[in-house]
Tab-separated table of C-alpha atoms in Angstrom:
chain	number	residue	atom	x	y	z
A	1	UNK	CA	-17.153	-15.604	12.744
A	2	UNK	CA	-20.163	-16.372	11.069
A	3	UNK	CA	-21.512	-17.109	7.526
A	4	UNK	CA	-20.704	-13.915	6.221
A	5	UNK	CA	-16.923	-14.074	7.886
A	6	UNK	CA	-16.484	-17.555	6.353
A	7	UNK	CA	-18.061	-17.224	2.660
A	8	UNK	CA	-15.418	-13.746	2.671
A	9	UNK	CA	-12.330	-16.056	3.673
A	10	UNK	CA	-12.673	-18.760	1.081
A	11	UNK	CA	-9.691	-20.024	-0.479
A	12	UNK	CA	-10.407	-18.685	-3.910
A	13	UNK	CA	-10.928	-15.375	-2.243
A	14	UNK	CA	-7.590	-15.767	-0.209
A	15	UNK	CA	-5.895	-16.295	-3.083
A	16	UNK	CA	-7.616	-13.054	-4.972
A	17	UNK	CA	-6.545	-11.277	-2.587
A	18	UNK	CA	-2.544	-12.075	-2.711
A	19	UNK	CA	-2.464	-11.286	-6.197
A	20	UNK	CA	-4.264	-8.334	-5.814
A	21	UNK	CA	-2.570	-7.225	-3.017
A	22	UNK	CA	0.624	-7.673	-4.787
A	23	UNK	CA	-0.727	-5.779	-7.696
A	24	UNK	CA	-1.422	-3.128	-4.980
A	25	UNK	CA	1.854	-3.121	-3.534
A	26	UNK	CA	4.240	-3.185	-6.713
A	27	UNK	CA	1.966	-0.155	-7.668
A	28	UNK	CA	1.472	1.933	-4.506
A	29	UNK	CA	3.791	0.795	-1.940
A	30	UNK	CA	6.997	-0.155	-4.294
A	31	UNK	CA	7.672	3.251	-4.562
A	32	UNK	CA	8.417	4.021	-0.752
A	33	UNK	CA	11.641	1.652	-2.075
A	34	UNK	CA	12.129	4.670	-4.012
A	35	UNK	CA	12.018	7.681	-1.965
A	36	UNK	CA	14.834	7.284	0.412
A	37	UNK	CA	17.053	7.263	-2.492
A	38	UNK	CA	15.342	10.131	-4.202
A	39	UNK	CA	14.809	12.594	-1.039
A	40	UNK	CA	18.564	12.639	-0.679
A	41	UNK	CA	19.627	12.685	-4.417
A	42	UNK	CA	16.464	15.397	-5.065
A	43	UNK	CA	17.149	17.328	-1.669
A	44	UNK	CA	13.754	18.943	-0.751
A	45	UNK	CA	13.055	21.528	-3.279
A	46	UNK	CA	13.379	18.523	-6.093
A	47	UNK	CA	11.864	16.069	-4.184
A	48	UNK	CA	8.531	18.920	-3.686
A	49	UNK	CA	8.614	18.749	-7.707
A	50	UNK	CA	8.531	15.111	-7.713
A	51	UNK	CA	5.812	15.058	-5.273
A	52	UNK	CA	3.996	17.712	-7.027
A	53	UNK	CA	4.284	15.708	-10.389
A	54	UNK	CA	2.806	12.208	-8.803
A	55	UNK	CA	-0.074	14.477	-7.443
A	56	UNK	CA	-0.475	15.853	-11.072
A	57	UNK	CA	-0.124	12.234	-12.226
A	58	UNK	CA	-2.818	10.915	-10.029
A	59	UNK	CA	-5.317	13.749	-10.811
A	60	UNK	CA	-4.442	12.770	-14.612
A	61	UNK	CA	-5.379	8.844	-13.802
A	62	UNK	CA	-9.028	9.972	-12.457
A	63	UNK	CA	-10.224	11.657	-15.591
A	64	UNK	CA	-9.242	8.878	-17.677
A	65	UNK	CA	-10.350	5.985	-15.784
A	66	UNK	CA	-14.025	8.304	-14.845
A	67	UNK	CA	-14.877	6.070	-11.991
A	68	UNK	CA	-14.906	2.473	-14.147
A	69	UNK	CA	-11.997	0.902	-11.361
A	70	UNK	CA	-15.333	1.365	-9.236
A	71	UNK	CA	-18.070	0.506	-11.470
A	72	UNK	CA	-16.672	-1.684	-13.632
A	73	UNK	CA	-15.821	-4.835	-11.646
A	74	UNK	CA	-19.505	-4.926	-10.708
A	75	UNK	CA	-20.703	-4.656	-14.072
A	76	UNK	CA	-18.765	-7.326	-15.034
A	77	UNK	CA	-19.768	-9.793	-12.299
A	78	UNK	CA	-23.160	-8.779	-13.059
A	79	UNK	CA	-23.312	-10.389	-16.545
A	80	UNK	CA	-21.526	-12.539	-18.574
A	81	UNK	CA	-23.202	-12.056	-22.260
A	82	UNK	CA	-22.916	-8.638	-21.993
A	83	UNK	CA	-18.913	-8.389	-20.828
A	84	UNK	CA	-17.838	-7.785	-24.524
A	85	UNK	CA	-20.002	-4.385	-24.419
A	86	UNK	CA	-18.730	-3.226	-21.417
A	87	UNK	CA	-14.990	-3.638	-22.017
A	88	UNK	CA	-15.670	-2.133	-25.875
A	89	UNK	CA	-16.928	0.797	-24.059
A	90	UNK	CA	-14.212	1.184	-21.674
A	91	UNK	CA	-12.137	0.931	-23.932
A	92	UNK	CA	-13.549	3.975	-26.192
A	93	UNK	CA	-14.114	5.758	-23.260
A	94	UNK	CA	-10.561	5.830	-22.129
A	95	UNK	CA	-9.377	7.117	-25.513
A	96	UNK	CA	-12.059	10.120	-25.934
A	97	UNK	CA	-11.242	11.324	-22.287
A	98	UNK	CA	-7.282	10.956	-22.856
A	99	UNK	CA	-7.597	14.743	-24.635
A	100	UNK	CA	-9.452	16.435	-21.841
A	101	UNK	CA	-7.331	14.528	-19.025
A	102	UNK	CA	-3.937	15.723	-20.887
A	103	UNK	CA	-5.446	19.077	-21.418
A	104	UNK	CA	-6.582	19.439	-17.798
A	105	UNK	CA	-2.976	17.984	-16.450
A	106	UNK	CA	-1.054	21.011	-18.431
A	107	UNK	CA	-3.770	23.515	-17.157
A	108	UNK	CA	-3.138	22.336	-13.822
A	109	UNK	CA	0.763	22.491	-14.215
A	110	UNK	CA	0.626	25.953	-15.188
A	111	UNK	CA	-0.655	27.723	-12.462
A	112	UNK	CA	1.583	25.851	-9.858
A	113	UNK	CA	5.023	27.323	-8.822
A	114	UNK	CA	6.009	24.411	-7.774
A	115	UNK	CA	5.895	22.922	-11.598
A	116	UNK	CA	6.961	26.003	-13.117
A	117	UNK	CA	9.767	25.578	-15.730
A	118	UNK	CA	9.684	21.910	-15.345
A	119	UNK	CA	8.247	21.273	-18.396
A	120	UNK	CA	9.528	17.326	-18.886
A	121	UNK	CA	8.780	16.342	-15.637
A	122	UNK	CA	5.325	17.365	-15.969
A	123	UNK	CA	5.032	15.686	-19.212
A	124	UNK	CA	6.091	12.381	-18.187
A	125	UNK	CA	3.713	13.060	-15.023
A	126	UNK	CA	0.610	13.444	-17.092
A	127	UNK	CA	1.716	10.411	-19.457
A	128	UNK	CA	2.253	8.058	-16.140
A	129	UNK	CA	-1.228	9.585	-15.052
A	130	UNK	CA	-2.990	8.520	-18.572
A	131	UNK	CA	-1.506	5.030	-18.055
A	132	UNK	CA	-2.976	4.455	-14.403
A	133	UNK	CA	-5.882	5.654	-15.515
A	134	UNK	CA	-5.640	2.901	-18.857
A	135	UNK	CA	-5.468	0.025	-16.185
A	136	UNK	CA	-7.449	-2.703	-17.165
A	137	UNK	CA	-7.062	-4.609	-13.578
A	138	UNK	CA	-10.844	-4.334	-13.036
A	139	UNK	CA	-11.883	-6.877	-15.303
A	140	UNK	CA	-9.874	-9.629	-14.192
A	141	UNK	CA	-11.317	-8.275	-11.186
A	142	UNK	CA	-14.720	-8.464	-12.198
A	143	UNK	CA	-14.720	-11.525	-13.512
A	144	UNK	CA	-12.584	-13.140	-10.150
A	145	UNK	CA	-9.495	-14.159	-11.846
A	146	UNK	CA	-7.259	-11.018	-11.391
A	147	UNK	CA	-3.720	-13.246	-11.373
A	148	UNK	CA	-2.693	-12.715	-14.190
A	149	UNK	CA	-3.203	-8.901	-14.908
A	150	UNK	CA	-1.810	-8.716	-11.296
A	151	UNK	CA	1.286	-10.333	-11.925
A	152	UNK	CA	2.240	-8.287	-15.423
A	153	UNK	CA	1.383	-5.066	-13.473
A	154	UNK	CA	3.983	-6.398	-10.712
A	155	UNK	CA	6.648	-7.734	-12.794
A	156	UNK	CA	6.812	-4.140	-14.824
A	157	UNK	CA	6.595	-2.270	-11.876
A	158	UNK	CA	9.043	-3.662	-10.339
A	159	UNK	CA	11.456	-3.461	-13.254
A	160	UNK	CA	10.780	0.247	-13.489
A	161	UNK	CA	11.869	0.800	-9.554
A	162	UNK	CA	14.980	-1.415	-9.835
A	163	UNK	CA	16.344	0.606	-12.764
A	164	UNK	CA	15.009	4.066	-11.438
A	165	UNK	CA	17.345	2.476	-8.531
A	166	UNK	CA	20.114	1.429	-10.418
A	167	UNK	CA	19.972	4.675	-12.615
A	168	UNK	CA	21.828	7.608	-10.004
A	169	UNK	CA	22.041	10.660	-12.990
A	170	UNK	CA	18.143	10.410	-13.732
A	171	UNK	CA	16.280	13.761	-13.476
A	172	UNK	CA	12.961	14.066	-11.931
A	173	UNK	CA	11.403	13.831	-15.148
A	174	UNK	CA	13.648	10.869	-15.879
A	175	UNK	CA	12.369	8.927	-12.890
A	176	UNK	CA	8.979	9.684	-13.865
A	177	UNK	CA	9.410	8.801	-17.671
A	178	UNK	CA	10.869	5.343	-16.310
A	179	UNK	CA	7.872	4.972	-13.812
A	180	UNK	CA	5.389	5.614	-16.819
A	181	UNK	CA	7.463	3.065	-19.180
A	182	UNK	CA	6.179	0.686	-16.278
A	183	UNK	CA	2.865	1.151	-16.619
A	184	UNK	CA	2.040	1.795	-19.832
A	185	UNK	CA	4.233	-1.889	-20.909
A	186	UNK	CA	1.754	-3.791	-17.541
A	187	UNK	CA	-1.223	-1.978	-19.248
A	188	UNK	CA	-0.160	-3.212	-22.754
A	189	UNK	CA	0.343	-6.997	-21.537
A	190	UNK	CA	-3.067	-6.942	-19.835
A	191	UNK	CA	-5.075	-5.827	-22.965
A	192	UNK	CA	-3.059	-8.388	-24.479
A	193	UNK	CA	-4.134	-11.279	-22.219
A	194	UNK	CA	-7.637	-9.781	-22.143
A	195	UNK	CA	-7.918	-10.013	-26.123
A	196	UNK	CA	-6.611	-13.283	-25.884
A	197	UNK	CA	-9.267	-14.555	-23.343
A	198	UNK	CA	-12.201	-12.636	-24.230
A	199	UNK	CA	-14.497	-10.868	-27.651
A	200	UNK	CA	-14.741	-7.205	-27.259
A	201	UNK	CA	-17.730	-5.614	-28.805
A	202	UNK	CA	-17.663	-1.927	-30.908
A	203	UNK	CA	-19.564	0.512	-29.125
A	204	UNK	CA	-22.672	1.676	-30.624
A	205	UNK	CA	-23.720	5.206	-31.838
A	206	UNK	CA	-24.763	7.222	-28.784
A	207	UNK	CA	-23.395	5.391	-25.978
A	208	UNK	CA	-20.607	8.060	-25.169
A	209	UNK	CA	-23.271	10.551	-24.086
A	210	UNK	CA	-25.100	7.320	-21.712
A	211	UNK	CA	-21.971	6.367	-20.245
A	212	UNK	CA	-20.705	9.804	-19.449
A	213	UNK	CA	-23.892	10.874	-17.459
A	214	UNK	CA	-23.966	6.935	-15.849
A	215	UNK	CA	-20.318	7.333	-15.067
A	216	UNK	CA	-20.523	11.100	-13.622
A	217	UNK	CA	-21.597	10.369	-9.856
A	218	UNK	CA	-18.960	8.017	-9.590
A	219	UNK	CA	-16.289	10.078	-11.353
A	220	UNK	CA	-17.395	12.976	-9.215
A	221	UNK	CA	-16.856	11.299	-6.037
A	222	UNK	CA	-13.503	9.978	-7.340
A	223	UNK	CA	-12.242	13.538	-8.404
A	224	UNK	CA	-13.440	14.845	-5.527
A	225	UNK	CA	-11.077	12.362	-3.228
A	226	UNK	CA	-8.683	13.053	-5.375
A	227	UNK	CA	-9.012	16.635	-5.134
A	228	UNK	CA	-8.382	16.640	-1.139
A	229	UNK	CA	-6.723	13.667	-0.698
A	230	UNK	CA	-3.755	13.069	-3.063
A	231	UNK	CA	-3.525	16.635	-4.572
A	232	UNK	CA	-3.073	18.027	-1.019
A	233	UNK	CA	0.940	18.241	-2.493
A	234	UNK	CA	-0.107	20.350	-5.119
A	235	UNK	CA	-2.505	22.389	-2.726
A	236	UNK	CA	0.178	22.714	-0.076
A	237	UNK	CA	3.222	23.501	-3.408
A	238	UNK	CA	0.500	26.295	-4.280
A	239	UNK	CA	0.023	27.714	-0.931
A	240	UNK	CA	3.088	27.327	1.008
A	241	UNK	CA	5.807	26.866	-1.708
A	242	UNK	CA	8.116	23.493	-2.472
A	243	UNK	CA	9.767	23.213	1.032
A	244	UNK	CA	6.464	22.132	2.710
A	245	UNK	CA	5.246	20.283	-0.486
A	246	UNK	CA	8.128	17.871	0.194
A	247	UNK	CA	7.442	17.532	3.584
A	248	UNK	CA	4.020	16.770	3.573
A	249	UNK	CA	4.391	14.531	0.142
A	250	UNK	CA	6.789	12.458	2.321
A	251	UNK	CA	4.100	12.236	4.746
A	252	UNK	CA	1.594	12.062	3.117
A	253	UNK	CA	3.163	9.275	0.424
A	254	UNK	CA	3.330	6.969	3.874
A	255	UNK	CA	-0.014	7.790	4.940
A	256	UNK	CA	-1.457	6.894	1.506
A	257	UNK	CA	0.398	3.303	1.196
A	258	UNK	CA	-0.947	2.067	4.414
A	259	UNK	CA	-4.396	3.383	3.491
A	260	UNK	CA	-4.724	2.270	0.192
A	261	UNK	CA	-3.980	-1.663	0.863
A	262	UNK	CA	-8.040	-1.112	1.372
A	263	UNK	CA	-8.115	-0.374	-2.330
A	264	UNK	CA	-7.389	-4.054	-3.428
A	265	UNK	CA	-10.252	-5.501	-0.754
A	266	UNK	CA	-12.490	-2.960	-2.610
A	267	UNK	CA	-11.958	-4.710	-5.516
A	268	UNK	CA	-12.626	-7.793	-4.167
A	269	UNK	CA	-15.503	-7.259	-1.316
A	270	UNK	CA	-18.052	-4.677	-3.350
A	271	UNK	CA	-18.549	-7.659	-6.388
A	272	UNK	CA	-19.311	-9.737	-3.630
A	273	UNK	CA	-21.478	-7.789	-1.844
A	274	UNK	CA	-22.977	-6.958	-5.282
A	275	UNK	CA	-23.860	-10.444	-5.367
A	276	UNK	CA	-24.989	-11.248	-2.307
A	277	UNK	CA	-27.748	-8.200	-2.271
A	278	UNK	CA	-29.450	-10.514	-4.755
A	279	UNK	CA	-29.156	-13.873	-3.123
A	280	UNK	CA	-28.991	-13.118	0.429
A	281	UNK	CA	-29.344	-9.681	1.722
A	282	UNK	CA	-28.449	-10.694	5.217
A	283	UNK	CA	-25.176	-12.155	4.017
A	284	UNK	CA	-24.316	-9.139	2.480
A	285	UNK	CA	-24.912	-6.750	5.772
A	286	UNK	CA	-23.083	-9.440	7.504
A	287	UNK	CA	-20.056	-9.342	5.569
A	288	UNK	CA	-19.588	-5.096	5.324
A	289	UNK	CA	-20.131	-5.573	8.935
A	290	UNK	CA	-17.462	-7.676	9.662
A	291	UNK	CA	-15.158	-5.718	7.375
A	292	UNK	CA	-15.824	-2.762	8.805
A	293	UNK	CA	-15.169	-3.375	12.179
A	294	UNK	CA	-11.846	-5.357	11.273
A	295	UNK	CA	-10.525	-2.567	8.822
A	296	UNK	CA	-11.980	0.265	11.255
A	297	UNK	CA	-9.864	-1.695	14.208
A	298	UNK	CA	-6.713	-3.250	12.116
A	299	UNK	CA	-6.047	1.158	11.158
A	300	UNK	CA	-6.214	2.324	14.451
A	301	UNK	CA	-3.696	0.315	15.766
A	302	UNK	CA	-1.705	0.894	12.328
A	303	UNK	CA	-1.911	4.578	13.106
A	304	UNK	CA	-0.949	4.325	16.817
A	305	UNK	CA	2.199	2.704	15.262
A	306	UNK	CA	2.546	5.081	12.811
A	307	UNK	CA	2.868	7.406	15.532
A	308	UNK	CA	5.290	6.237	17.920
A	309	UNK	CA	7.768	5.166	14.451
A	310	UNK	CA	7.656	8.485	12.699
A	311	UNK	CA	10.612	9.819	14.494
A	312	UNK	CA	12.657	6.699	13.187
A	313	UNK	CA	10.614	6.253	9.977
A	314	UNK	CA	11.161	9.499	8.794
A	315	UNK	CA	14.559	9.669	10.036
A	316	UNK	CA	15.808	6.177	8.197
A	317	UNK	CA	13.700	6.563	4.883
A	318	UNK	CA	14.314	10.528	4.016
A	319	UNK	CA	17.231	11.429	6.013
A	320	UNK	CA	17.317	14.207	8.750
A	321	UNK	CA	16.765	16.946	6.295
A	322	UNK	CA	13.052	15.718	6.469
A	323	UNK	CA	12.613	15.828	10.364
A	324	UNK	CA	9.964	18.397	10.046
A	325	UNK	CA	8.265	15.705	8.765
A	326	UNK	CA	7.638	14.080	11.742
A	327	UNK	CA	4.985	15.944	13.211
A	328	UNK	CA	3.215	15.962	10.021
A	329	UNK	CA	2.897	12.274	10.178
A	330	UNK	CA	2.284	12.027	13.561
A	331	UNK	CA	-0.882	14.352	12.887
A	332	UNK	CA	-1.998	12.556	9.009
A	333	UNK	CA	-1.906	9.126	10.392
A	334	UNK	CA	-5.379	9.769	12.246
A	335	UNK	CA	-7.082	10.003	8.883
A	336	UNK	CA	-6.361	5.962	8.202
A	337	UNK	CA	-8.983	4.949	10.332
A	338	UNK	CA	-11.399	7.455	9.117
A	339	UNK	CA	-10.717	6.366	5.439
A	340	UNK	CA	-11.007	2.666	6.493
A	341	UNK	CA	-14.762	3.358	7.884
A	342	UNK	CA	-15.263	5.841	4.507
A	343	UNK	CA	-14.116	3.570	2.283
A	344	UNK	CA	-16.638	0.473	3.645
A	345	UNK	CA	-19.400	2.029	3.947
A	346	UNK	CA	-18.711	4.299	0.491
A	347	UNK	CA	-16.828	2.017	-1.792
A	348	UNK	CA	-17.880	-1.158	-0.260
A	349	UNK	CA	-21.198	-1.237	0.687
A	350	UNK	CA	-23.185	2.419	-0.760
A	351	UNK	CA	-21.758	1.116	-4.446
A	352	UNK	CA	-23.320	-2.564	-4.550
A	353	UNK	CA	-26.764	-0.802	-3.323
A	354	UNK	CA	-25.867	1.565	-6.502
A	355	UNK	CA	-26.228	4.926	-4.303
A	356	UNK	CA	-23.732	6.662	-6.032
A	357	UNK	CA	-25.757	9.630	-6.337
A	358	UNK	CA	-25.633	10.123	-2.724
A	359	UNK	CA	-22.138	9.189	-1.953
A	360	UNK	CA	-20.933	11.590	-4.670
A	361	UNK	CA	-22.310	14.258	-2.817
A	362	UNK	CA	-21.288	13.293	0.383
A	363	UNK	CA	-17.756	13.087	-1.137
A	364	UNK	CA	-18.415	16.320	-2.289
A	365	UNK	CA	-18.955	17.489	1.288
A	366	UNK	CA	-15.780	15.756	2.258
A	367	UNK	CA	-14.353	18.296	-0.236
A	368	UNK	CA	-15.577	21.031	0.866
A	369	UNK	CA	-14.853	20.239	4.609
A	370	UNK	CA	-11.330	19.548	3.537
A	371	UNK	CA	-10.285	22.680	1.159
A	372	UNK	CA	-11.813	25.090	2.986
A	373	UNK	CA	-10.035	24.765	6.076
A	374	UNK	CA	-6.758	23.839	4.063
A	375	UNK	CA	-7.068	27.656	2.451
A	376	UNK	CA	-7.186	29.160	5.817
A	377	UNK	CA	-4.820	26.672	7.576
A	378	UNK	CA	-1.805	25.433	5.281
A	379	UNK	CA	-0.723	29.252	3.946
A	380	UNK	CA	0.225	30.164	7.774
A	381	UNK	CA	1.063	26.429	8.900
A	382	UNK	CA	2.220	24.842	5.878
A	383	UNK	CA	1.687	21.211	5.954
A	384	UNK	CA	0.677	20.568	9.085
A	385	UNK	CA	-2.312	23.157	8.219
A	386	UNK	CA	-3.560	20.661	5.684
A	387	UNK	CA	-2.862	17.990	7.555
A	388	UNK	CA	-5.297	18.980	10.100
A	389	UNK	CA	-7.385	20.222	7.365
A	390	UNK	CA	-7.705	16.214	5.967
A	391	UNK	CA	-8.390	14.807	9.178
A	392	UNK	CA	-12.197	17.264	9.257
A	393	UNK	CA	-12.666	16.686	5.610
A	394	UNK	CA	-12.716	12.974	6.785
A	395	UNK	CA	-14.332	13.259	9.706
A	396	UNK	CA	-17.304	14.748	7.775
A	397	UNK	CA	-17.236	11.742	5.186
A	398	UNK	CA	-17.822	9.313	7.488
A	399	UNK	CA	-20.659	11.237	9.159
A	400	UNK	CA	-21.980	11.812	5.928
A	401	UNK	CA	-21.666	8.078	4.707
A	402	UNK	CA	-24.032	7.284	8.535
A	403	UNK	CA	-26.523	9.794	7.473
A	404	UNK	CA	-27.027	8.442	4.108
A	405	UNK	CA	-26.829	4.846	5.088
A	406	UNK	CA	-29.951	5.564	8.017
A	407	UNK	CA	-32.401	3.500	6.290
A	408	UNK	CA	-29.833	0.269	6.433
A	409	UNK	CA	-28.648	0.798	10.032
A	410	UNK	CA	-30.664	-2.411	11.375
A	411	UNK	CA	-29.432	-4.496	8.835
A	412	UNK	CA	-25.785	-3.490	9.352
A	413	UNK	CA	-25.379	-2.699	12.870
A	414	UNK	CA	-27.819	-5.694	14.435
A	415	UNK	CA	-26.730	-9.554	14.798
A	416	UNK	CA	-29.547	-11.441	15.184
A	417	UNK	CA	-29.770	-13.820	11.599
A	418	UNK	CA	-32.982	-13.164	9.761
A	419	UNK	CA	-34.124	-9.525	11.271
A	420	UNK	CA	-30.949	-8.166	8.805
A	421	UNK	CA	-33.149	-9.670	5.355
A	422	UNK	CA	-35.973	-7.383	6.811
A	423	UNK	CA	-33.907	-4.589	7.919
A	424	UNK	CA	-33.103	-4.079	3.729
């Protein structure tokens, strides 16, 4: 496999991962437990609603956290006197952008029909969103210990999905008040534990202006994801009403938990990189190469799956008033192996070299590829419109992410030991 295959499978690594990917899965995946039960007590109109709120949730999550799930567990690896500052700042930072996040959520809510009159449920979607975005996961990330932050965000997860369960008369603002209760109590415990283990320092004066124009590349780029990838329910509730909201949420809610188990490896592969840019530069190449070609390969055979089970996924988790569905999937699945390349060469490997300039704007043309199309497309073909309309945006993100990654293209795509240091 090669040093860079073997340093990335170490134990302690192995065992990062579980936690994280259990983290990942109470979180993001936990919920699927959920919709099969709520598609047939919601029926599709409620269950477009309930879509439409997550989407508003997730939006929500992106303001508040402004990119630090990204930045943040490198800045943390990168020092260790200095890891009091950088949590005091988060910290602040979370609570000044709570106002405009809320603010935005309500503005948002307002000019969808979908949310219209549903005034709790998009309350207790923008508090769920605040708490995602309050996570403090990336420092236990950052400083390779993320067990224990992991396991209090899966315990209270969980909790919230068995009594959402166990709970039939809940409205969809009542599922989504139970889901935030969830969070909010895993993001308490963390800062808890965190407090316990480590000093956090005041910010000074001044440092809200720094960190906002430091944090604003990466916080583009995330809002811009966000913005064609898992607000494509709202877009869709906008454009072709609550009917094709639910269909594509459905689809798109499967899509998103088999894509986002690269979310977790993010977490743990872009610190390491980070670190290996310094010490060994070859290493570093060595291991996004190996990453990529094992995610890039591991999702297309996850979305040929994908494809021959939607018939019987769809059928078995949402019940046969969601056959339409089907084709949706069939068509959204392509996009996992486009995110898996996107999300190396972005997340994994662009961040550690600290071009965040440049992959914000090629997010930004990821965007742009996406909407557009989804304007023209999803008003006359509903959800299959947009979900042809994600699978360009995509395609244009990873062309984008080659472009901008020329200059390293010896040192990622060659083999031969040493000529990868020079390559850099």
């Amino acid at each position: 496999m090669g040093e860079g295959g073997h340093r990335l499978l170490s134990a302690r690594g192995v065992a990062d991962a579980g936690w994280l990917y259990g983290a990942h899965v109470a979180r993001y995946i936990s919920p699927l437990l959920l919709y099969p039960v709520l598609t047939r007590r919601l029926g599709l109109d409620g269950f477009g609603v309930y879509a439409a709120g997550i989407a508003l949730a997730l939006i929500v999550a992106v303001v508040v956290d402004y990119g630090l799930s990204i930045s943040g567990p490198r800045d943390i690896a990168g020092t260790i006197e200095g890891r009091g500052v950088i949590v005091g700042q988060a910290l602040a930072m979370r609570g000044v952008l709570a106002a405009p996040a809320v603010v935005g959520g309500v503005g948002l809510a307002m000019i969808n029909p979908v949310l219209d009159g549903a005034g709790f449920a998009v309350a207790m979607a923008i508090l769920l969103g605040v708490g995602q975005g309050a996570s403090l996961l990336w420092f236990f990330q950052g400083i390779r210990d993320p067990a224990p932050a992991a396991m209090l965000e899966v315990g209270f997860a969980l909790a919230a999905t068995v009594a959402v369960l166990a709970w039939p008369s809940l409205s969809v603002g009542g599922v989504m008040a139970v889901q935030a209760a969830g969070v909010w109590a895993g993001a308490a415990a963390s800062a808890l534990l965190l407090f316990r283990r480590h000093g956090v320092t005041a910010p000074g004066r001044g440092f809200m202006r720094r960190a906002l124009v430091e944090g604003a590349p990466l916080f583009a780029s995330r809002a811009a994801v966000v913005a064609y990838t898992g607000a494509g329910v709202l877009m869709v509730a906008a454009l072709a009403g609550p009917v094709q909201a639910a269909l594509y949420g459905v689809a798109d809610r499967l899509v998103s938990a088999s894509g986002s188990l690269m979310r977790p490896l993010a977490g743990l592969i872009a610190p390491r990189i980070a670190g290996l840019l310094v010490e060994d530069a070859g290493a570093a190449f060595r291991t996004a190469r190996w990453v990529l070609g094992l995610s890039a390969a591991g999702f297309i055979v996850s979305a040929a799956g994908l494809t021959l089970a939607a018939p019987i996924l769809v059928r078995l988790l949402f019940g046969q008033g969601f056959a339409p569905a089907v084709e949706v999937l069939r068509l959204l699945v392509w996009v996992l192996p486009l995110v898996a390349i996107s999300q190396v060469l972005g997340l994994q490997l662009m961040t550690p070299l600290r071009m965040d300039r440049r992959f914000a704007v090629i997010v930004g043309v990821g965007c742009v590829a996406t909407l557009g199309p989804a304007v023209l497309l999803a008003p006359q073909f509903g959800a299959a419109g947009m979900a042809w309309a994600r699978i360009v945006g995509e395609t244009a993100v990873v062309l984008a992410c080659l472009f901008g990654l020329k200059a390293h293209w010896g040192a990622l795509f060659q083999t031969r030991g040493r000529r990868d240091v020079q390559a850099v």
